[in-house]
Amino acid sequence: PRSGIVAAGEALGSWAGAKSGRTAELPHWTPPAEIRSRASPKGPSIPAFQEGGEDNPLGARAMYLYKGGRDTIFRIHGTNQPWTIGLNMSSGCIRMMNNDVIHLYSRVPVGTKVIVIGPGNKQGSVAFQDRGIDVLRTIFGGG
C-alpha cells in the first residue's frame, strides 16, 4: 500500500472541472513571470527556462491541468526538494515525492478528470491528516 503527504499551494479552489491535459516525463520548466519576480528579491534569480532533469523543480513527472481546453498553469508534479513536502510553499501546484508522482503518472492518462480535496480554508495551519491523506490512501491503496 502507498500513502504519503503532498504539498499544495494557495489555488486549490480554482481546480474545479480540471482535467489532465498533457503529461511529461522529466518535464522542462518555464516558470510564470510572477514566480520569477517573487523569487528574485529573496535570493538567486530563477531562469526563464529549465530543462528537465535532476535539478528541475518539477521533479520526475508532471501532469498539466487543463480547464475548458486551456492550460491552467497548475500541475501535479514531483520535486527536486523533497524536504518541502508537507509545507504550503507552492504557487498553486500540487507537489509530490518523485516515487509517488511516478506511480500516479502511470495511472492517470490524459483526459482524466482531476478532483482535489483538501483542508479548505484551513490550508497552511493543518496538515493533510484531516482529509487529504484519505484521498491519497484511496489513490495509492492502504488503510
Backbone as CSV, one residue per row, in Angstrom:
resi,resn,N_x,N_y,N_z,CA_x,CA_y,CA_z,C_x,C_y,C_z
1,PRO,0.821,-1.197,0.000,0.000,0.000,0.000,0.860,1.255,0.000
2,ARG,0.373,2.291,-0.650,1.101,3.554,-0.726,0.278,4.643,-0.068
3,SER,0.933,5.466,0.688,0.296,6.675,1.200,1.384,7.706,1.365
4,GLY,1.015,8.946,1.485,2.023,9.982,1.621,1.383,11.323,1.849
5,ILE,2.210,12.314,1.920,1.751,13.685,2.105,2.184,14.471,0.882
6,VAL,1.324,15.307,0.395,1.663,16.181,-0.716,1.713,17.607,-0.204
7,ALA,2.273,18.469,-1.005,2.297,19.892,-0.671,1.458,20.609,-1.709
8,ALA,0.489,21.356,-1.265,-0.399,22.059,-2.184,-0.297,23.549,-1.950
9,GLY,-0.534,24.286,-3.002,-0.438,25.734,-2.913,-1.751,26.406,-2.603
10,GLU,-1.782,27.688,-2.853,-2.896,28.541,-2.458,-4.108,28.436,-3.371
11,ALA,-3.994,27.837,-4.534,-5.051,27.933,-5.537,-5.942,26.700,-5.641
12,LEU,-6.041,25.898,-4.596,-6.831,24.672,-4.686,-8.254,24.915,-5.153
13,GLY,-8.862,26.016,-4.788,-10.244,26.286,-5.152,-10.466,26.487,-6.636
14,SER,-9.441,26.790,-7.400,-9.614,27.070,-8.824,-9.473,25.823,-9.687
15,TRP,-9.413,24.656,-9.078,-9.203,23.421,-9.830,-10.490,22.739,-10.248
16,ALA,-11.657,23.200,-9.834,-12.914,22.526,-10.147,-13.061,22.359,-11.651
17,GLY,-13.322,21.149,-12.096,-13.508,20.870,-13.509,-12.232,20.683,-14.294
18,ALA,-11.091,20.615,-13.643,-9.821,20.445,-14.353,-9.648,19.003,-14.814
19,LYS,-8.885,18.838,-15.895,-8.539,17.517,-16.423,-7.054,17.491,-16.716
20,SER,-6.507,16.288,-16.708,-5.117,16.122,-17.110,-5.055,16.369,-18.614
21,GLY,-4.453,17.490,-19.017,-4.421,17.883,-20.419,-3.222,17.356,-21.175
22,ARG,-2.137,17.157,-20.469,-0.947,16.525,-21.043,-0.069,16.069,-19.895
23,THR,0.875,15.205,-20.206,1.781,14.679,-19.189,3.202,14.718,-19.730
24,ALA,4.180,14.672,-18.825,5.578,14.689,-19.265,6.462,13.951,-18.270
25,GLU,7.409,13.197,-18.813,8.460,12.588,-18.005,9.645,13.537,-18.020
26,LEU,10.276,13.728,-16.880,11.380,14.689,-16.734,11.023,16.007,-17.434
27,PRO,9.944,16.645,-16.986,9.439,17.837,-17.669,10.383,19.030,-17.578
28,HIS,10.375,19.833,-18.644,11.086,21.112,-18.557,10.188,22.082,-17.784
29,TRP,10.768,23.194,-17.370,10.018,24.162,-16.564,10.185,25.553,-17.143
30,THR,9.069,26.209,-17.412,9.045,27.610,-17.810,8.227,28.335,-16.747
31,PRO,8.888,28.861,-15.708,8.139,29.468,-14.609,7.424,30.746,-15.043
32,PRO,6.189,30.937,-14.559,5.482,32.184,-14.863,6.253,33.395,-14.330
33,ALA,6.042,34.533,-14.951,6.751,35.765,-14.576,6.568,36.110,-13.102
34,GLU,5.349,35.882,-12.555,5.124,36.235,-11.151,5.979,35.389,-10.201
35,ILE,6.246,34.150,-10.557,7.124,33.316,-9.722,8.548,33.841,-9.797
36,ARG,8.986,34.194,-10.999,10.354,34.697,-11.169,10.553,36.016,-10.433
37,SER,9.582,36.916,-10.515,9.746,38.215,-9.852,9.660,38.081,-8.337
38,ARG,8.836,37.168,-7.851,8.702,36.961,-6.415,9.974,36.356,-5.827
39,ALA,10.665,35.517,-6.581,11.859,34.841,-6.078,13.091,35.738,-6.094
40,SER,13.204,36.628,-7.044,14.420,37.438,-7.197,14.853,38.187,-5.942
41,PRO,13.973,38.887,-5.219,14.435,39.615,-4.032,14.882,38.690,-2.895
42,LYS,14.424,37.440,-2.930,14.725,36.520,-1.837,16.030,35.758,-2.023
43,GLY,16.583,35.788,-3.200,17.810,35.015,-3.414,18.149,34.934,-4.883
44,PRO,18.757,33.813,-5.291,19.173,33.678,-6.687,17.982,33.794,-7.638
45,SER,18.223,34.359,-8.798,17.142,34.506,-9.767,16.783,33.139,-10.346
46,ILE,15.560,33.021,-10.796,15.070,31.787,-11.407,15.176,31.961,-12.913
47,PRO,15.739,30.976,-13.612,15.861,31.102,-15.065,14.489,31.093,-15.740
48,ALA,14.405,31.673,-16.925,13.150,31.718,-17.675,12.772,30.343,-18.217
49,PHE,13.754,29.445,-18.338,13.516,28.087,-18.837,14.521,27.155,-18.191
50,GLN,14.080,25.973,-17.827,14.986,24.975,-17.262,14.653,23.610,-17.850
51,GLU,15.663,22.961,-18.419,15.494,21.616,-18.966,15.072,20.654,-17.865
52,GLY,14.396,19.579,-18.247,14.040,18.535,-17.296,15.297,17.840,-16.799
53,GLY,15.223,17.286,-15.609,16.358,16.577,-15.041,16.396,16.688,-13.538
54,GLU,17.484,16.245,-12.974,17.651,16.141,-11.523,17.454,17.458,-10.776
55,ASP,17.859,18.573,-11.359,17.770,19.869,-10.683,16.467,20.623,-10.958
56,ASN,15.593,20.053,-11.768,14.363,20.734,-12.152,13.323,20.670,-11.031
57,PRO,12.711,21.804,-10.671,11.712,21.832,-9.598,10.476,20.971,-9.849
58,LEU,10.190,20.618,-11.118,9.018,19.793,-11.403,9.267,18.310,-11.148
59,GLY,10.504,17.949,-10.856,10.792,16.567,-10.500,10.698,15.596,-11.665
60,ALA,10.337,14.350,-11.334,10.399,13.249,-12.287,9.250,13.213,-13.293
61,ARG,8.081,13.690,-12.908,6.906,13.643,-13.778,6.028,14.860,-13.519
62,ALA,5.215,15.198,-14.530,4.242,16.287,-14.365,2.967,15.950,-15.118
63,MET,1.852,16.291,-14.501,0.544,16.209,-15.134,0.019,17.638,-15.213
64,TYR,-0.180,18.117,-16.423,-0.568,19.502,-16.678,-2.091,19.593,-16.662
65,LEU,-2.624,20.461,-15.827,-4.070,20.538,-15.657,-4.686,21.581,-16.579
66,TYR,-5.715,21.155,-17.273,-6.431,21.994,-18.222,-7.873,22.151,-17.763
67,LYS,-8.463,23.282,-18.102,-9.868,23.542,-17.783,-10.473,24.227,-19.001
68,GLY,-11.567,23.691,-19.510,-12.179,24.262,-20.712,-11.246,24.209,-21.907
69,GLY,-10.371,23.205,-21.960,-9.436,23.049,-23.068,-8.200,23.931,-23.001
70,ARG,-8.043,24.706,-21.925,-6.903,25.625,-21.799,-6.041,25.253,-20.604
71,ASP,-4.751,25.469,-20.742,-3.799,25.197,-19.664,-4.064,26.144,-18.497
72,THR,-4.229,25.587,-17.297,-4.479,26.402,-16.102,-3.193,26.946,-15.491
73,ILE,-2.053,26.475,-15.927,-0.696,26.657,-15.394,-0.482,25.916,-14.078
74,PHE,-1.488,25.168,-13.600,-1.312,24.345,-12.406,-0.904,22.942,-12.817
75,ARG,-0.122,22.310,-11.968,0.425,20.991,-12.256,0.330,20.104,-11.025
76,ILE,0.321,18.806,-11.259,0.626,17.823,-10.225,1.986,17.303,-10.643
77,HIS,2.985,17.486,-9.793,4.341,17.147,-10.222,5.210,16.696,-9.061
78,GLY,6.374,16.162,-9.409,7.362,15.773,-8.409,8.109,16.999,-7.913
79,THR,9.259,16.756,-7.304,10.043,17.874,-6.776,11.518,17.505,-6.697
80,ASN,12.364,18.501,-6.784,13.795,18.311,-6.523,14.130,18.737,-5.093
81,GLN,13.108,19.065,-4.305,13.289,19.485,-2.907,12.329,18.692,-2.015
82,PRO,12.606,17.401,-1.807,11.661,16.554,-1.066,11.398,17.018,0.361
83,TRP,12.294,17.768,0.947,12.097,18.256,2.317,10.974,19.285,2.408
84,THR,10.502,19.811,1.265,9.413,20.792,1.288,8.029,20.145,1.255
85,ILE,7.969,18.840,1.048,6.673,18.158,1.008,6.007,18.280,2.378
86,GLY,4.748,18.652,2.360,4.004,18.861,3.598,3.948,20.320,4.007
87,LEU,4.715,21.171,3.309,4.714,22.605,3.605,3.915,23.341,2.536
88,ASN,3.266,24.410,2.899,2.485,25.213,1.968,3.421,26.226,1.309
89,MET,4.136,25.779,0.269,5.163,26.614,-0.367,4.968,26.741,-1.867
90,SER,3.824,26.374,-2.378,3.607,26.327,-3.806,2.843,27.561,-4.286
91,SER,2.886,27.790,-5.579,2.097,28.865,-6.184,0.787,28.327,-6.740
92,GLY,0.399,27.145,-6.326,-0.862,26.572,-6.775,-0.771,25.140,-7.241
93,CYS,0.422,24.648,-7.482,0.597,23.265,-7.906,0.515,22.320,-6.713
94,ILE,0.374,21.043,-7.025,0.478,20.006,-6.005,1.790,19.275,-6.251
95,ARG,2.679,19.351,-5.267,3.979,18.677,-5.351,3.908,17.355,-4.601
96,MET,4.565,16.357,-5.166,4.603,15.035,-4.548,6.037,14.520,-4.541
97,MET,6.293,13.543,-3.686,7.581,12.857,-3.734,7.693,12.217,-5.116
98,ASN,8.898,12.176,-5.675,9.069,11.664,-7.032,8.567,10.233,-7.196
99,ASN,8.840,9.345,-6.234,8.376,7.964,-6.390,6.847,7.896,-6.402
100,ASP,6.177,8.773,-5.657,4.713,8.794,-5.651,4.143,9.383,-6.933
101,VAL,4.755,10.436,-7.453,4.232,11.032,-8.685,4.490,10.103,-9.876
102,ILE,5.577,9.342,-9.858,5.825,8.354,-10.919,4.718,7.302,-10.899
103,HIS,4.360,6.842,-9.707,3.291,5.849,-9.566,1.958,6.422,-10.058
104,LEU,1.617,7.630,-9.642,0.364,8.256,-10.058,0.352,8.496,-11.565
105,TYR,1.456,8.974,-12.108,1.596,9.271,-13.539,1.246,8.049,-14.388
106,SER,1.678,6.877,-13.923,1.431,5.651,-14.686,-0.048,5.264,-14.678
107,ARG,-0.844,5.896,-13.821,-2.253,5.541,-13.678,-3.206,6.645,-14.138
108,VAL,-2.686,7.778,-14.608,-3.534,8.922,-14.959,-3.317,9.297,-16.424
109,PRO,-4.136,8.743,-17.328,-3.980,9.124,-18.735,-4.491,10.544,-18.990
110,VAL,-4.041,11.121,-20.083,-4.531,12.438,-20.496,-6.050,12.360,-20.626
111,GLY,-6.732,13.380,-20.135,-8.188,13.434,-20.179,-8.842,13.032,-18.874
112,THR,-8.045,12.548,-17.904,-8.593,12.150,-16.612,-9.081,13.374,-15.850
113,LYS,-10.306,13.300,-15.332,-10.852,14.379,-14.504,-10.079,14.418,-13.189
114,VAL,-9.716,15.615,-12.754,-8.952,15.800,-11.521,-9.860,16.428,-10.472
115,ILE,-9.947,15.760,-9.332,-10.710,16.287,-8.204,-9.736,16.459,-7.053
116,VAL,-9.610,17.670,-6.552,-8.702,17.955,-5.441,-9.539,18.182,-4.193
117,ILE,-9.242,17.399,-3.168,-9.918,17.548,-1.881,-8.848,17.855,-0.859
118,GLY,-9.005,18.934,-0.152,-8.013,19.317,0.839,-8.683,19.943,2.034
119,PRO,-7.899,20.509,2.906,-8.443,21.069,4.133,-9.144,22.406,3.965
120,GLY,-9.449,22.815,2.745,-10.210,24.044,2.520,-9.528,25.272,3.069
121,ASN,-10.271,26.087,3.816,-9.717,27.348,4.288,-8.735,27.167,5.434
122,LYS,-8.466,25.933,5.832,-7.500,25.684,6.904,-6.092,25.490,6.347
123,GLN,-5.920,25.644,5.037,-4.607,25.439,4.432,-3.511,26.156,5.184
124,GLY,-2.405,25.475,5.334,-1.258,26.086,5.976,-1.262,25.908,7.474
125,SER,-2.431,25.804,8.092,-2.471,25.634,9.542,-2.723,24.188,9.938
126,VAL,-3.147,23.369,8.981,-3.445,21.971,9.268,-2.810,21.110,8.192
127,ALA,-2.160,20.048,8.594,-1.593,19.113,7.625,-2.728,18.364,6.942
128,PHE,-2.430,17.673,5.867,-3.455,16.933,5.149,-3.948,15.721,5.930
129,GLN,-3.588,15.582,7.186,-4.043,14.470,8.011,-5.569,14.441,8.104
130,ASP,-6.227,15.587,8.057,-7.676,15.598,8.281,-8.484,15.027,7.124
131,ARG,-8.164,15.356,5.868,-8.919,14.824,4.738,-8.038,14.389,3.585
132,GLY,-7.034,15.164,3.272,-6.218,14.876,2.102,-5.511,13.540,2.162
133,ILE,-5.057,13.141,3.330,-4.356,11.862,3.444,-5.293,10.717,3.080
134,ASP,-6.595,10.861,3.370,-7.555,9.832,2.993,-7.658,9.708,1.479
135,VAL,-7.568,10.844,0.772,-7.594,10.816,-0.683,-6.384,10.058,-1.198
136,LEU,-5.213,10.328,-0.638,-4.012,9.628,-1.081,-4.117,8.138,-0.806
137,ARG,-4.681,7.759,0.317,-4.861,6.333,0.607,-5.794,5.704,-0.423
138,THR,-6.801,6.453,-0.862,-7.706,5.948,-1.886,-6.966,5.766,-3.207
139,ILE,-6.145,6.736,-3.575,-5.403,6.667,-4.835,-4.365,5.558,-4.802
140,PHE,-3.588,5.509,-3.730,-2.448,4.608,-3.678,-2.734,3.297,-2.961
141,GLY,-3.900,3.132,-2.363,-4.230,1.909,-1.627,-3.816,2.030,-0.178
142,GLY,-4.320,1.162,0.638,-3.949,1.183,2.051,-5.109,1.630,2.907
143,GLY,-4.881,1.627,4.210,-5.991,1.962,5.089,-5.626,2.806,6.240
